[in-house]
Amino acid sequence: MSVKVQITEERLAKLYGVMEENKKKPGPLMPTLHEAQKIFGCIPIEVQKVIAKELNESIAKINGVVTFYGNFSIEPKGETIINVCLGTACYVRGSQGVLDAFQDCLKLKAGETSEDGKYTLQSTRCIGACGLAPTFTVNGTVYGNATVSKAKEIIESLR
Ligand code: FES
């Protein structure tokens, strides 16, 4: 399941403006990618091609950066982003069960976005809150001592 990204003339013009500015400084790629993520809500391959051409970089390099960093995504994300930590401390305390509960409730697999664009479910590595394990985040807010019932409660409260 995925949501289609809108690559409008207006958004592209904004991106070209950003690149024009960034090209005047050293290392224009990362700031351009951050802005592209903001402008389009993600950095799909069509946008990567535009950036590659304009900044004289290879698509392979840009795609590598986009897929490596969690701040970037190739597909649009939902309004509500749920991230379940599967780092070691969380995993041994049952975070897989919490992820399964979210998957069941949202009818999504980890990494997917609902067709209505409301939810993205993801799994992540350690978020640095192991003392609260198992953890998950909802739009960046950390929830600790997570349980399956807490996961279900959160989904109910979001609906
Ligand atoms: S392993 Fe989950 S917060 Fe560290």
Short mmCIF file of C-alpha atoms and ligand atoms in Angstrom, two decimals:
data_model
loop_
_atom_site.label_atom_id
_atom_site.label_comp_id
_atom_site.label_asym_id
_atom_site.label_seq_id
_atom_site.Cartn_x
_atom_site.Cartn_y
_atom_site.Cartn_z
CA MET A 1 0.00 0.00 0.00
CA SER A 2 1.37 3.43 -0.78
CA VAL A 3 0.27 7.02 -1.21
CA LYS A 4 1.11 8.82 -4.45
CA VAL A 5 3.40 11.81 -4.09
CA GLN A 6 2.47 15.02 -5.89
CA ILE A 7 5.36 16.31 -7.99
CA THR A 8 3.85 19.62 -9.03
CA GLU A 9 5.47 22.42 -11.02
CA GLU A 10 5.26 24.62 -7.96
CA ARG A 11 7.11 22.14 -5.77
CA LEU A 12 9.74 21.58 -8.44
CA ALA A 13 10.28 25.34 -8.78
CA LYS A 14 10.82 25.50 -5.01
CA LEU A 15 13.35 22.67 -5.22
CA TYR A 16 15.25 24.40 -8.05
CA GLY A 17 15.35 27.57 -5.95
CA VAL A 18 16.78 25.64 -3.01
CA MET A 19 19.41 24.01 -5.20
CA GLU A 20 20.38 27.33 -6.72
CA GLU A 21 21.10 28.65 -3.24
CA ASN A 22 22.81 25.49 -2.00
CA LYS A 23 25.11 25.32 -5.01
CA LYS A 24 26.75 28.53 -3.84
CA LYS A 25 27.95 26.74 -0.69
CA PRO A 26 30.15 23.69 -0.19
CA GLY A 27 28.35 20.36 0.25
CA PRO A 28 24.99 21.20 -1.33
CA LEU A 29 23.63 17.62 -1.36
CA MET A 30 22.54 17.08 2.26
CA PRO A 31 20.80 20.45 2.72
CA THR A 32 19.07 19.91 -0.63
CA LEU A 33 17.83 16.48 0.41
CA HIS A 34 16.51 17.86 3.71
CA GLU A 35 14.57 20.53 1.83
CA ALA A 36 13.34 18.06 -0.78
CA GLN A 37 12.00 15.84 2.00
CA LYS A 38 10.12 18.84 3.40
CA ILE A 39 8.81 20.02 0.03
CA PHE A 40 7.57 16.65 -1.25
CA GLY A 41 7.13 14.78 2.04
CA CYS A 42 9.56 12.20 0.64
CA ILE A 43 12.26 11.89 -2.02
CA PRO A 44 11.00 9.58 -4.75
CA ILE A 45 13.23 8.50 -7.63
CA GLU A 46 11.81 11.20 -9.95
CA VAL A 47 12.96 13.88 -7.49
CA GLN A 48 16.30 12.13 -6.99
CA LYS A 49 16.87 12.36 -10.75
CA VAL A 50 16.24 16.11 -10.75
CA ILE A 51 18.68 16.59 -7.86
CA ALA A 52 21.30 14.31 -9.45
CA LYS A 53 21.24 16.28 -12.70
CA GLU A 54 21.29 19.69 -11.08
CA LEU A 55 24.00 18.91 -8.50
CA ASN A 56 26.01 16.74 -10.84
CA GLU A 57 25.84 13.70 -8.60
CA SER A 58 25.08 10.08 -9.45
CA ILE A 59 21.59 8.73 -8.77
CA ALA A 60 23.22 5.74 -7.05
CA LYS A 61 24.88 8.05 -4.53
CA ILE A 62 21.70 10.01 -3.87
CA ASN A 63 19.61 6.87 -3.55
CA GLY A 64 22.19 5.45 -1.16
CA VAL A 65 21.96 8.52 1.07
CA VAL A 66 18.14 8.63 0.94
CA THR A 67 17.78 4.97 1.89
CA PHE A 68 20.49 5.10 4.57
CA TYR A 69 19.21 7.98 6.69
CA GLY A 70 15.99 7.53 8.64
CA ASN A 71 15.12 11.22 8.12
CA PHE A 72 14.58 10.62 4.43
CA SER A 73 12.05 8.38 2.74
CA ILE A 74 11.34 7.36 -0.82
CA GLU A 75 7.59 7.06 -0.27
CA PRO A 76 5.30 9.56 1.40
CA LYS A 77 4.71 9.02 5.08
CA GLY A 78 1.40 9.20 6.92
CA GLU A 79 0.21 12.07 9.14
CA THR A 80 0.85 9.84 12.15
CA ILE A 81 4.14 7.98 12.19
CA ILE A 82 4.44 5.12 14.65
CA ASN A 83 7.88 3.70 15.25
CA VAL A 84 8.30 0.56 17.34
CA CYS A 85 11.79 0.02 18.72
CA LEU A 86 13.20 -3.41 17.95
CA GLY A 87 16.59 -2.65 19.53
CA THR A 88 17.94 -5.36 21.81
CA ALA A 89 16.67 -3.98 25.13
CA CYS A 90 13.18 -3.50 23.71
CA TYR A 91 13.15 -6.73 21.79
CA VAL A 92 13.97 -8.88 24.82
CA ARG A 93 11.16 -7.14 26.69
CA GLY A 94 8.54 -7.94 24.08
CA SER A 95 8.53 -5.15 21.51
CA GLN A 96 7.85 -7.60 18.67
CA GLY A 97 4.46 -8.31 20.29
CA VAL A 98 3.81 -4.55 20.44
CA LEU A 99 4.69 -4.22 16.76
CA ASP A 100 2.40 -7.16 15.95
CA ALA A 101 -0.43 -5.42 17.83
CA PHE A 102 0.04 -2.24 15.77
CA GLN A 103 0.19 -4.31 12.59
CA ASP A 104 -3.09 -6.03 13.49
CA CYS A 105 -4.89 -2.85 14.50
CA LEU A 106 -3.74 -0.80 11.53
CA LYS A 107 -3.77 -3.66 8.99
CA LEU A 108 -0.31 -2.54 7.96
CA LYS A 109 3.07 -4.20 7.93
CA ALA A 110 6.13 -2.38 9.28
CA GLY A 111 7.33 0.03 6.61
CA GLU A 112 3.87 0.60 5.12
CA THR A 113 1.62 3.66 4.97
CA SER A 114 -2.17 3.40 4.99
CA GLU A 115 -3.88 4.23 1.72
CA ASP A 116 -5.71 7.15 3.31
CA GLY A 117 -2.32 8.65 4.23
CA LYS A 118 -3.14 8.68 7.94
CA TYR A 119 -0.65 6.18 9.36
CA THR A 120 2.85 4.98 8.74
CA LEU A 121 4.06 2.04 10.79
CA GLN A 122 7.78 1.50 11.13
CA SER A 123 10.24 -0.43 13.22
CA THR A 124 13.44 1.16 14.35
CA ARG A 125 16.68 0.41 16.12
CA CYS A 126 17.46 1.73 19.62
CA ILE A 127 16.06 5.21 20.16
CA GLY A 128 18.19 5.77 23.27
CA ALA A 129 15.46 5.20 25.84
CA CYS A 130 16.35 1.64 26.85
CA GLY A 131 15.47 2.34 30.50
CA LEU A 132 11.84 2.56 29.36
CA ALA A 133 11.97 -0.60 27.21
CA PRO A 134 9.97 -1.65 25.36
CA THR A 135 9.36 1.65 23.63
CA PHE A 136 7.58 3.10 20.64
CA THR A 137 7.09 6.65 19.37
CA VAL A 138 4.11 8.41 17.88
CA ASN A 139 5.20 11.42 15.82
CA GLY A 140 8.35 11.59 17.91
CA THR A 141 6.71 11.31 21.35
CA VAL A 142 8.23 8.40 23.26
CA TYR A 143 5.99 5.87 25.01
CA GLY A 144 7.76 3.54 27.44
CA ASN A 145 6.93 0.26 29.15
CA ALA A 146 4.86 -0.56 26.11
CA THR A 147 2.41 -3.41 26.14
CA VAL A 148 0.04 -4.81 23.57
CA SER A 149 -2.90 -3.19 25.36
CA LYS A 150 -1.12 0.18 25.45
CA ALA A 151 -0.56 -0.09 21.70
CA LYS A 152 -4.27 -0.79 21.19
CA GLU A 153 -5.24 2.11 23.46
CA ILE A 154 -3.05 4.49 21.47
CA ILE A 155 -4.64 3.43 18.20
CA GLU A 156 -8.11 3.91 19.66
CA SER A 157 -7.20 7.40 20.90
CA LEU A 158 -5.89 8.36 17.47
CA ARG A 159 -9.08 7.37 15.68
S1 FES B 1 16.62 -0.74 22.50
FE1 FES B 1 14.73 0.29 22.42
S2 FES B 1 15.20 2.21 23.29
FE2 FES B 1 17.09 1.18 23.29
#
